[in-house]
Coordinates of C-alpha atoms in Angstrom, one line a residue:
M145 CA 27.4 -19.4 0.4
K146 CA 26.3 -21.4 -2.3
M147 CA 22.9 -22.8 -3.7
K148 CA 21.2 -24.6 -6.7
F149 CA 18.3 -23.8 -8.7
Y150 CA 16.5 -25.0 -11.7
S151 CA 15.3 -22.2 -14.4
R152 CA 12.0 -24.1 -15.4
S153 CA 10.5 -21.8 -18.0
Y154 CA 12.3 -18.7 -16.5
K155 CA 14.9 -16.6 -18.9
K156 CA 16.6 -14.6 -16.3
V157 CA 17.7 -14.2 -12.9
E158 CA 17.8 -10.9 -11.0
L159 CA 19.4 -10.1 -7.7
F160 CA 20.3 -7.0 -5.5
I161 CA 24.1 -7.4 -4.3
R162 CA 26.6 -5.5 -2.4
K163 CA 30.0 -6.5 -0.6
T164 CA 29.8 -7.0 3.2
G165 CA 33.3 -6.2 4.5
K166 CA 36.4 -4.1 3.5
R167 CA 37.3 -6.7 0.6
N168 CA 35.6 -7.1 -2.5
G169 CA 33.1 -9.6 -2.5
T170 CA 32.3 -12.3 -5.6
F171 CA 29.5 -13.8 -7.5
L172 CA 29.5 -16.8 -9.7
L173 CA 27.1 -18.7 -11.6
E174 CA 27.6 -22.1 -13.1
C175 CA 26.2 -24.6 -15.2
A176 CA 27.4 -28.2 -15.5
G177 CA 30.5 -27.1 -13.9
K178 CA 31.2 -24.1 -16.5
R179 CA 31.2 -20.6 -15.5
V180 CA 28.3 -18.6 -17.0
F181 CA 28.5 -15.6 -15.3
G182 CA 30.9 -14.0 -12.6
T183 CA 31.5 -10.7 -11.1
E184 CA 33.6 -8.8 -8.6
V185 CA 31.1 -7.1 -5.8
S186 CA 32.8 -3.8 -5.2
N187 CA 29.8 -1.5 -4.4
E188 CA 28.8 -0.9 -0.7
L189 CA 25.3 -0.1 -1.8
F190 CA 23.0 -2.8 -3.4
H191 CA 22.9 -2.8 -7.2
R192 CA 20.8 -4.8 -9.6
V193 CA 22.4 -7.7 -12.0
T194 CA 20.2 -9.4 -14.3
I195 CA 21.5 -12.5 -15.8
V196 CA 20.1 -14.4 -18.9
L197 CA 19.6 -18.1 -18.5
S198 CA 18.6 -21.1 -20.4
E199 CA 15.2 -22.5 -19.7
H200 CA 15.0 -26.1 -18.0
T201 CA 18.7 -25.9 -16.8
A202 CA 20.2 -26.6 -13.5
Y203 CA 22.4 -24.0 -12.2
H204 CA 24.7 -23.7 -9.2
V205 CA 25.5 -20.0 -7.3
V206 CA 28.6 -19.2 -5.2
W207 CA 28.9 -15.7 -3.3
E208 CA 31.4 -14.7 -0.9
N209 CA 32.0 -11.4 1.2
S210 CA 28.7 -10.4 -0.5
Q211 CA 25.1 -9.9 0.8
I212 CA 21.9 -10.4 -1.7
S213 CA 18.9 -8.8 -0.5
Q214 CA 16.5 -10.5 -3.2
M215 CA 17.3 -13.0 -6.0
Y216 CA 14.3 -14.2 -7.9
L217 CA 13.5 -15.8 -11.4
C218 CA 12.0 -13.9 -14.2
G219 CA 11.9 -13.0 -17.8
N220 CA 9.4 -15.7 -19.0
E221 CA 6.5 -14.9 -21.4
E222 CA 3.9 -16.0 -18.9
I223 CA 5.4 -13.9 -16.0
E224 CA 2.0 -12.3 -15.3
E225 CA 0.7 -15.5 -14.5
T226 CA 3.4 -17.3 -12.7
G227 CA 4.9 -14.1 -10.8
I228 CA 8.7 -14.3 -10.0
E229 CA 9.9 -17.1 -8.1
Y230 CA 12.1 -16.1 -4.9
L231 CA 15.4 -17.8 -4.7
I232 CA 17.2 -15.6 -2.0
V233 CA 15.9 -13.2 0.5
N234 CA 18.1 -11.4 2.8
N235 CA 21.2 -13.7 2.2
E236 CA 19.1 -16.6 2.9
Q237 CA 16.6 -19.4 1.2
P238 CA 13.9 -19.7 3.3
Q239 CA 10.9 -21.7 2.0
P240 CA 7.6 -19.4 1.1
S241 CA 5.6 -20.7 4.1
E242 CA 8.7 -19.3 6.2
V243 CA 8.2 -15.9 5.0
L244 CA 4.4 -15.7 4.3
D245 CA 2.9 -17.8 7.4
T246 CA 4.0 -16.1 10.5
P247 CA 2.1 -14.1 13.1
Y248 CA 3.2 -11.0 12.0
R249 CA 1.9 -11.2 8.0
E250 CA -1.3 -10.4 7.0
Q251 CA -2.9 -13.5 5.0
F252 CA -5.7 -11.8 2.7
H253 CA -4.1 -8.2 2.3
F254 CA -1.3 -7.4 0.0
T255 CA 2.4 -7.2 1.2
P256 CA 5.6 -7.3 -0.2
Y257 CA 7.3 -10.7 -0.2
V258 CA 9.9 -9.1 2.2
N259 CA 11.3 -6.0 3.6
W260 CA 9.8 -2.1 3.1
N261 CA 6.7 -0.8 1.2
N262 CA 5.0 2.5 1.5
D263 CA 2.5 4.0 -0.9
P264 CA 0.7 2.4 -3.7
N265 CA 1.2 3.7 -7.1
G266 CA 0.1 3.7 -10.5
L267 CA -2.9 1.5 -10.0
C268 CA -4.3 0.7 -13.3
W269 CA -6.1 -1.9 -15.7
M270 CA -4.0 -2.9 -18.8
N271 CA -4.5 -6.3 -21.0
G272 CA -6.9 -8.1 -18.7
K273 CA -4.8 -7.3 -15.3
Y274 CA -4.9 -5.0 -12.4
H275 CA -1.3 -3.4 -12.1
L276 CA 0.0 -2.3 -8.7
Y277 CA 3.1 -0.5 -8.2
Y278 CA 4.4 0.8 -5.0
Q279 CA 7.0 2.3 -3.1
A280 CA 9.7 -0.2 -2.0
N281 CA 12.9 -0.6 -0.3
P282 CA 13.9 -4.4 -1.4
H283 CA 16.8 -4.4 1.2
D284 CA 15.6 -3.8 4.6
Q285 CA 12.3 -3.2 6.6
K286 CA 12.7 0.6 6.7
W287 CA 12.4 3.5 4.5
D288 CA 15.4 4.1 2.5
N289 CA 16.4 4.5 -1.2
M290 CA 13.0 4.2 -3.1
Y291 CA 12.2 1.6 -5.8
W292 CA 8.8 0.8 -7.5
G293 CA 7.7 -2.6 -6.5
H294 CA 5.3 -4.3 -8.9
A295 CA 2.2 -6.9 -8.8
V296 CA -0.5 -8.1 -11.1
S297 CA -4.1 -9.2 -10.2
T298 CA -7.4 -10.5 -12.0
D299 CA -9.2 -9.4 -9.0
L300 CA -7.3 -7.1 -6.8
V301 CA -7.1 -9.8 -4.3
H302 CA -5.0 -12.4 -5.4
W303 CA -1.4 -10.8 -6.5
K304 CA 1.6 -12.1 -8.5
H305 CA 4.9 -10.3 -7.6
L306 CA 6.7 -9.1 -10.6
P307 CA 10.3 -7.6 -11.1
Y308 CA 11.0 -4.1 -9.4
A309 CA 10.1 -1.8 -12.2
L310 CA 11.7 1.5 -11.3
E311 CA 15.0 2.1 -9.3
P312 CA 16.8 5.0 -7.6
Q313 CA 18.8 7.3 -10.2
A314 CA 22.5 6.2 -10.6
E315 CA 24.1 8.9 -8.6
I316 CA 22.2 7.9 -5.5
L317 CA 23.2 4.3 -6.0
A318 CA 26.9 5.3 -6.3
S319 CA 26.8 7.3 -3.4
S320 CA 25.9 6.6 0.6
D321 CA 25.9 10.2 0.9
L322 CA 22.9 10.5 -1.2
I323 CA 19.0 9.5 -0.5
G324 CA 16.0 9.6 -2.6
G325 CA 14.9 7.6 -5.8
A326 CA 11.6 6.9 -7.4
F327 CA 8.9 8.3 -5.4
S328 CA 5.3 8.1 -6.0
G329 CA 2.9 8.7 -9.0
S330 CA 0.5 7.5 -11.5
A331 CA -0.2 5.5 -14.7
V332 CA -2.2 6.0 -17.8
V333 CA -3.1 3.5 -20.1
L334 CA -3.6 3.8 -23.5
P335 CA -4.2 1.5 -26.6
E336 CA -0.6 1.3 -27.4
G337 CA 0.9 0.7 -24.1
M338 CA 1.3 2.6 -20.5
R339 CA 2.6 6.2 -19.4
I340 CA 3.7 6.5 -16.0
F341 CA 4.2 9.8 -13.9
F342 CA 6.5 9.9 -10.7
T343 CA 8.6 12.0 -8.8
R344 CA 12.3 11.9 -8.7
D345 CA 13.7 13.0 -5.3
I346 CA 17.4 13.4 -4.6
E347 CA 18.7 14.8 -1.3
K348 CA 21.8 14.4 1.1
R349 CA 21.2 12.1 3.9
G350 CA 20.4 14.0 7.1
G351 CA 20.1 17.1 5.0
A352 CA 16.4 18.1 5.4
G353 CA 16.6 21.3 3.6
D354 CA 18.7 20.1 0.5
V355 CA 15.8 18.4 -1.6
R356 CA 15.1 18.3 -5.1
Q357 CA 11.8 16.8 -6.4
S358 CA 11.0 16.7 -9.9
Q359 CA 8.0 15.2 -12.2
A360 CA 9.2 12.7 -14.6
T361 CA 7.4 10.2 -17.1
A362 CA 8.1 7.1 -18.7
W363 CA 6.7 4.4 -21.2
S364 CA 6.1 1.0 -21.4
T365 CA 4.5 -1.4 -23.9
D366 CA 4.1 -4.2 -21.3
G367 CA 3.7 -2.8 -17.9
I368 CA 6.8 -4.7 -16.9
S369 CA 9.8 -2.6 -18.2
F370 CA 10.0 1.2 -18.7
V371 CA 11.9 3.5 -21.2
E372 CA 12.3 6.8 -22.4
E373 CA 12.3 8.4 -19.1
K374 CA 12.2 12.3 -19.1
E375 CA 11.6 15.1 -16.9
I376 CA 8.5 16.8 -17.3
L377 CA 8.5 19.6 -14.4
P378 CA 11.7 20.3 -12.8
A379 CA 12.0 21.1 -9.2
Y380 CA 10.8 24.5 -8.3
A381 CA 9.3 24.5 -11.7
V382 CA 6.3 27.2 -10.4
K383 CA 7.3 30.4 -8.6
G384 CA 6.2 30.1 -4.9
I385 CA 6.4 26.4 -4.4
D386 CA 9.0 24.9 -2.2
M387 CA 11.1 21.6 -1.9
N388 CA 7.9 19.8 -1.6
F389 CA 6.7 18.8 -5.0
R390 CA 5.6 15.2 -5.5
D391 CA 3.3 12.6 -6.3
P392 CA 1.7 13.4 -9.8
K393 CA -1.7 11.8 -10.5
V394 CA -2.9 12.0 -14.0
N395 CA -6.3 11.9 -15.5
R396 CA -8.1 12.8 -18.4
I397 CA -11.1 15.2 -17.7
E398 CA -13.1 16.1 -20.7
D399 CA -10.8 17.3 -23.5
K400 CA -7.5 17.7 -21.6
W401 CA -5.0 15.9 -19.4
Y402 CA -4.9 17.3 -15.8
M403 CA -2.0 16.5 -13.1
V404 CA -2.6 17.1 -9.5
V405 CA 0.9 17.4 -7.3
A406 CA 1.4 17.7 -3.7
S407 CA 3.1 20.8 -2.6
N408 CA 3.4 23.9 -0.6
Y409 CA 2.5 26.9 -2.4
C410 CA 3.0 30.6 -0.9
G411 CA 3.5 29.0 2.4
K412 CA 0.5 26.7 2.4
G413 CA -0.2 22.9 2.1
S414 CA -1.6 22.6 -1.3
V415 CA -2.7 20.5 -4.3
L416 CA -1.7 22.1 -7.4
L417 CA -3.3 21.8 -11.0
F418 CA -1.2 21.2 -14.3
S419 CA -2.8 20.6 -17.8
S420 CA -1.5 19.2 -20.8
E421 CA -2.8 18.3 -24.5
D422 CA 0.0 15.5 -25.0
M423 CA 1.0 14.3 -21.3
I424 CA 4.4 15.8 -22.0
Q425 CA 4.3 19.5 -22.0
W426 CA 2.5 20.7 -19.0
S427 CA 1.2 24.0 -17.9
F428 CA 0.4 25.2 -14.5
C429 CA -3.1 26.3 -13.9
K430 CA -3.8 27.2 -10.2
P431 CA -3.9 25.5 -7.0
L432 CA -6.9 23.0 -6.9
L433 CA -6.9 23.1 -2.9
Q434 CA -5.1 24.9 -0.2
E435 CA -5.1 24.5 3.4
E436 CA -5.0 27.5 5.6
D437 CA -3.1 25.8 8.8
P438 CA 0.4 26.9 8.7
Q439 CA 1.6 23.6 10.3
I440 CA 0.6 21.5 7.0
P441 CA 3.9 21.5 4.8
S442 CA 2.3 19.5 2.0
M443 CA -0.8 17.5 1.0
E444 CA 0.7 14.3 -0.1
C445 CA -0.6 11.6 -2.8
P446 CA -3.6 13.8 -4.1
D447 CA -6.0 11.9 -6.3
F448 CA -9.0 13.9 -8.0
F449 CA -12.0 12.2 -9.8
P450 CA -15.6 12.2 -10.5
L451 CA -18.1 10.2 -8.4
D452 CA -21.8 9.7 -8.7
N453 CA -22.3 13.3 -10.0
T454 CA -19.9 14.9 -7.7
W455 CA -16.0 15.5 -7.5
V456 CA -13.7 13.8 -4.8
L457 CA -10.3 15.0 -3.8
L458 CA -8.3 12.8 -1.5
A459 CA -5.1 14.1 0.3
S460 CA -2.9 13.0 2.8
V461 CA -2.3 16.0 5.2
M462 CA 0.9 16.2 6.4
G463 CA 1.9 17.5 10.2
V464 CA -1.6 17.9 11.7
R465 CA -4.0 15.8 13.9
T466 CA -7.8 15.3 13.6
K467 CA -10.3 16.1 16.1
Y468 CA -9.7 13.1 17.9
G469 CA -5.9 13.3 17.7
V470 CA -5.1 11.1 14.9
Y471 CA -1.7 12.1 13.3
Q472 CA -1.5 12.9 9.4
P473 CA -5.0 11.8 8.2
V474 CA -6.2 11.2 4.9
M475 CA -8.9 13.7 4.1
Y476 CA -11.7 13.7 1.2
Y477 CA -13.3 17.0 -0.1
T478 CA -16.5 16.7 -2.3
G479 CA -17.6 19.7 -4.4
E480 CA -17.9 21.1 -8.1
W481 CA -15.6 21.3 -10.7
K482 CA -16.0 24.1 -13.4
N483 CA -13.7 25.9 -15.4
E484 CA -10.8 24.5 -13.7
T485 CA -11.9 25.4 -10.5
F486 CA -12.9 23.1 -7.5
T487 CA -15.6 24.2 -5.2
V488 CA -15.4 22.3 -2.0
Q489 CA -18.6 21.5 -0.4
S490 CA -17.7 19.2 2.3
R491 CA -14.6 18.1 4.0
E492 CA -14.1 14.9 6.2
V493 CA -11.4 12.3 7.6
C494 CA -11.3 9.3 5.3
D495 CA -10.6 6.8 7.8
F496 CA -10.8 7.0 11.5
G497 CA -8.0 4.6 12.2
C498 CA -4.2 5.6 12.4
N499 CA -2.9 3.3 9.9
F500 CA -4.2 4.7 6.5
Y501 CA -2.5 6.8 4.2
A502 CA -1.7 7.8 0.4
P503 CA -4.6 6.1 -1.1
Q504 CA -4.8 5.8 -5.0
T505 CA -7.9 5.1 -6.9
L506 CA -8.6 3.6 -10.4
E507 CA -12.0 3.6 -12.2
H508 CA -12.7 0.4 -14.1
D509 CA -15.7 -1.5 -15.2
G510 CA -17.8 1.6 -13.8
K511 CA -16.4 1.1 -10.2
R512 CA -14.0 3.5 -8.5
I513 CA -11.8 1.4 -6.6
M514 CA -9.2 2.5 -3.8
I515 CA -6.3 0.9 -1.9
A516 CA -4.2 2.8 0.5
W517 CA -1.0 2.0 2.5
I518 CA -1.2 0.6 5.8
C519 CA 1.3 3.4 7.4
D520 CA 2.9 3.3 10.8
W521 CA 3.7 6.6 12.0
A522 CA 4.1 5.4 15.6
E523 CA 6.6 2.8 14.8
E524 CA 4.3 -0.2 16.3
R525 CA 5.5 -2.8 14.0
I526 CA 8.2 -5.3 14.8
A527 CA 10.7 -6.1 12.6
T528 CA 11.0 -10.0 12.3
K529 CA 13.0 -12.4 10.2
H530 CA 12.0 -12.1 6.5
G531 CA 9.2 -9.8 7.5
A532 CA 7.3 -7.3 5.6
C533 CA 7.0 -3.7 7.0
G534 CA 4.1 -2.5 4.9
G535 CA 1.1 -3.7 3.0
F536 CA -2.0 -2.5 1.7
T537 CA -5.5 -2.0 3.0
L538 CA -8.4 -4.1 1.4
P539 CA -9.5 -2.7 -2.0
R540 CA -12.4 -0.7 -1.3
E541 CA -15.3 0.4 -3.9
L542 CA -16.3 4.0 -3.3
S543 CA -19.7 5.7 -3.5
I544 CA -21.5 8.9 -2.7
R545 CA -24.4 8.9 -0.4
D546 CA -26.2 12.0 1.1
G547 CA -22.9 14.0 0.0
K548 CA -20.7 11.5 2.0
L549 CA -18.1 9.3 0.9
Y550 CA -18.9 5.4 1.5
Q551 CA -16.0 2.9 1.4
K552 CA -16.9 -0.9 1.2
P553 CA -14.6 -3.7 0.3
I554 CA -15.2 -5.1 -3.3
D555 CA -17.0 -8.3 -3.8
A556 CA -13.7 -10.2 -4.5
V557 CA -12.8 -9.6 -0.8
Y558 CA -16.0 -11.2 0.5
A559 CA -15.6 -14.2 -2.0
L560 CA -12.6 -15.1 0.5
Q561 CA -14.8 -16.2 3.0
R562 CA -15.0 -19.9 4.2
E563 CA -16.6 -21.9 7.0
V564 CA -18.7 -20.5 9.7
L565 CA -16.7 -20.4 12.9
L566 CA -19.9 -19.0 15.0
E567 CA -23.2 -17.7 14.5
W568 CA -25.0 -15.9 17.1
Q569 CA -27.3 -17.6 19.5
T570 CA -29.0 -15.4 22.4
G571 CA -27.0 -14.3 25.3
K572 CA -25.1 -11.2 26.6
F573 CA -21.9 -12.9 26.2
A574 CA -20.0 -15.3 23.4
E575 CA -16.2 -16.3 22.8
L576 CA -14.3 -18.2 20.2
E577 CA -10.7 -19.1 19.7
I578 CA -9.8 -18.8 16.0
P579 CA -6.7 -20.8 14.8
G580 CA -5.0 -18.8 11.9
N581 CA -6.4 -15.5 13.4
S582 CA -7.6 -14.5 9.9
Y583 CA -11.3 -13.9 10.1
Y584 CA -14.3 -11.9 8.9
C585 CA -17.1 -11.2 11.5
C586 CA -20.4 -9.3 11.0
M587 CA -22.9 -7.8 13.5
E588 CA -26.2 -6.6 12.8
F589 CA -28.0 -4.3 15.0
N590 CA -32.0 -3.6 15.3
G591 CA -31.6 -0.8 17.8
K592 CA -29.1 1.0 20.1
T593 CA -27.2 -1.2 22.7
E594 CA -23.9 -0.8 24.4
F595 CA -21.3 -3.5 23.5
A596 CA -17.7 -4.7 23.4
V597 CA -15.9 -6.9 20.9
T598 CA -12.4 -8.0 22.2
L599 CA -10.0 -9.2 19.6
F600 CA -7.4 -9.6 21.9
D601 CA -6.7 -9.8 25.5
D602 CA -4.0 -11.7 27.3
G603 CA -4.4 -9.7 30.8
S604 CA -2.1 -7.1 29.9
D605 CA -2.7 -6.1 26.3
F606 CA -5.9 -5.8 24.6
L607 CA -7.7 -4.7 21.2
R608 CA -11.2 -4.3 21.4
V609 CA -14.3 -2.6 19.5
V610 CA -16.6 -0.7 21.9
G611 CA -19.9 0.9 21.1
K612 CA -21.5 3.4 23.3
K613 CA -24.2 5.9 22.4
S614 CA -23.4 7.6 19.3
I615 CA -19.4 6.4 18.6
V616 CA -18.0 3.1 17.8
E617 CA -14.2 3.1 19.1
L618 CA -11.4 0.9 18.4
Q619 CA -9.1 0.8 21.4
S620 CA -5.6 -0.8 21.5
S621 CA -3.4 -0.9 24.7
K622 CA -0.5 -1.0 22.3
S623 CA -0.9 2.3 20.7
K624 CA 2.1 4.3 21.3
D625 CA 0.5 7.4 20.3
K626 CA -1.1 8.5 23.3
Q627 CA -2.9 11.7 22.1
A628 CA -5.0 9.6 19.5
R629 CA -8.3 7.9 19.9
Y630 CA -9.9 5.9 17.0
I631 CA -13.6 7.1 17.0
A632 CA -16.1 6.7 14.5
E633 CA -19.4 9.2 15.1
I634 CA -22.6 7.8 13.6
E635 CA -26.3 8.4 14.1
K636 CA -27.4 4.9 13.9
L637 CA -25.5 1.7 14.2
E638 CA -26.9 -0.9 11.8
K639 CA -24.0 -3.1 10.7
L640 CA -20.4 -3.4 11.8
E641 CA -18.0 -5.8 10.1
I642 CA -14.4 -6.5 11.2
F643 CA -11.9 -7.8 9.1
M644 CA -9.2 -9.3 11.3
D645 CA -6.1 -10.5 9.9
R646 CA -3.3 -11.1 12.2
R647 CA -1.4 -8.0 12.9
T648 CA -4.0 -5.5 10.8
V649 CA -7.8 -4.9 11.5
E650 CA -10.1 -2.8 9.4
L651 CA -13.7 -2.2 10.4
Y652 CA -16.6 -0.9 8.3
I653 CA -19.7 0.6 9.5
N654 CA -23.1 0.5 7.9
D655 CA -21.6 -0.8 4.7
G656 CA -19.1 2.0 4.4
E657 CA -20.2 4.8 5.9
K658 CA -17.2 4.8 8.2
A659 CA -14.1 2.9 7.7
G660 CA -11.1 2.3 10.2
T661 CA -7.6 0.6 10.1
K662 CA -5.2 -0.3 12.9
I663 CA -2.5 -2.4 13.3
F664 CA -1.8 -4.5 16.5
M665 CA 1.4 -6.8 16.9
Y666 CA 1.3 -9.9 18.9
P667 CA 3.2 -13.2 18.4
T668 CA 0.7 -15.7 17.8
K669 CA -1.3 -17.0 14.9
T670 CA -4.2 -18.0 17.1
G671 CA -7.1 -15.5 17.6
R672 CA -9.5 -15.1 19.9
I673 CA -12.9 -12.9 19.7
S674 CA -15.3 -12.4 22.5
F675 CA -18.6 -10.6 22.4
W676 CA -20.7 -8.6 25.2
F677 CA -24.0 -6.6 24.5
A678 CA -25.8 -4.9 27.0
N679 CA -29.3 -5.3 25.5
E680 CA -29.1 -8.8 23.5
D681 CA -32.3 -8.5 22.2
R682 CA -31.1 -5.4 19.8
V683 CA -28.5 -7.7 18.2
S684 CA -30.2 -9.3 15.2
H685 CA -27.2 -11.4 13.6
V686 CA -23.7 -12.2 14.2
I687 CA -21.6 -14.4 12.1
V688 CA -17.8 -15.2 12.3
R689 CA -16.2 -16.7 9.2
R690 CA -12.6 -17.8 8.5
M691 CA -10.8 -15.8 5.7
E692 CA -8.8 -17.5 3.0
A693 CA -5.2 -16.7 2.6
I694 CA -4.5 -14.9 -1.0
W695 CA -1.0 -16.4 -1.3
G696 CA -1.5 -19.9 -2.1
E697 CA -0.5 -21.9 -5.3

């Protein structure tokens, strides 16, 4: 196979390549008929190759008996403004529109360019940009060896993809019998650079009991390349913990650094608390929180922070279901923090949908912002050509009101609204076709009424929002988890916002009193929304607006 490209202001090209048959493959880069770089491809697993380029130069690439999962231009000084430029994905050379503008691709939610992502990591603000790292498999639309993907933004909505920041360990990349890599973590920004904290996992494929998870740190002056990686907490570092030991989140609280880590401690799913003076030497304090349910193996991706004169702990609870049967919910706990002890005062589900997990927050400009992984435990997503299996929720600003955690999309999300497609006129029923199927709908109520908002219905499958008495329920005929119902309990419904983005919908009730996330796959870019109200005089306003895509030039 072969291709040509022009380097423009980029100074490097990076690619992930492996051989595809018994014979070794080859990769050759030429310029003006002369060989610039060549290598024999002998690895059965993907490995990264970085090649230095000349600027504003034409190149020719030839590869045989090899597969390239991703190849992109990078290394320019203005990389945070330009982002990387993809040349090859999944061994082909598609145009960006072929990748980004499909029925199965969100248009105003973050997704990787192609293939897999899960947890957000290292969310922070540094040198005028928001940095978002995330768990990624660059090579396929499924979980496997973990890398850290990377993107930057000025507003948490429009993103530029950057080179992958972390790779799996060398021994994992050298053996098909091992799996693991760079698992979840966080970032601390200092005047001189960024320190990240993350889990190194290594285990045998298929060997669920043979797992070693340790905490590591690395340093970066630019947030793009990381050096000086070192282990700071080895596997089984605390007596009483098991193989679950991951997802460090580090914050400064008063005069110390504190780290919360997901684990199982003395047989209970736990969030463990560590402290440090220098972020290198860490001491175990105590469990910050433990759940008594023996079915919980771990409390993944914890985050602990002050908010509106209270303290909040977020944790993704493995192995259990909510009151309404939703599997592996994210819980939020509010309470008091004193003498390294968190006293819980309330405990509630964070998101009433089934596709919300591993949230991470940052504090910037006096606001606490949260982003979560749009997970898919029931495997409802469909693998598509050059697709992305994963993505993140809209960034949500957090606040505490009457002891409850409120979550509302940040202002930059609302700024994506464009022309009005429908504005309510009196009547029990209304219907609208929406080209593009990426839109915002807001309904305001001045009293109680039963209602139904249908977001899809082809006679066999449907996605709808139903209001009745004191609940709002999101109903999907495509839900594979038959135990689950997606219900928000509310005393009074005043406002319902719907962000429909092709395969993902997010609901926000009463300016963030409740939030719900759900995926729904169907093979069309045309949407249709319809409304039915039992008492239309109790509906004060309905509006539908088109939402602008975030991936334009």
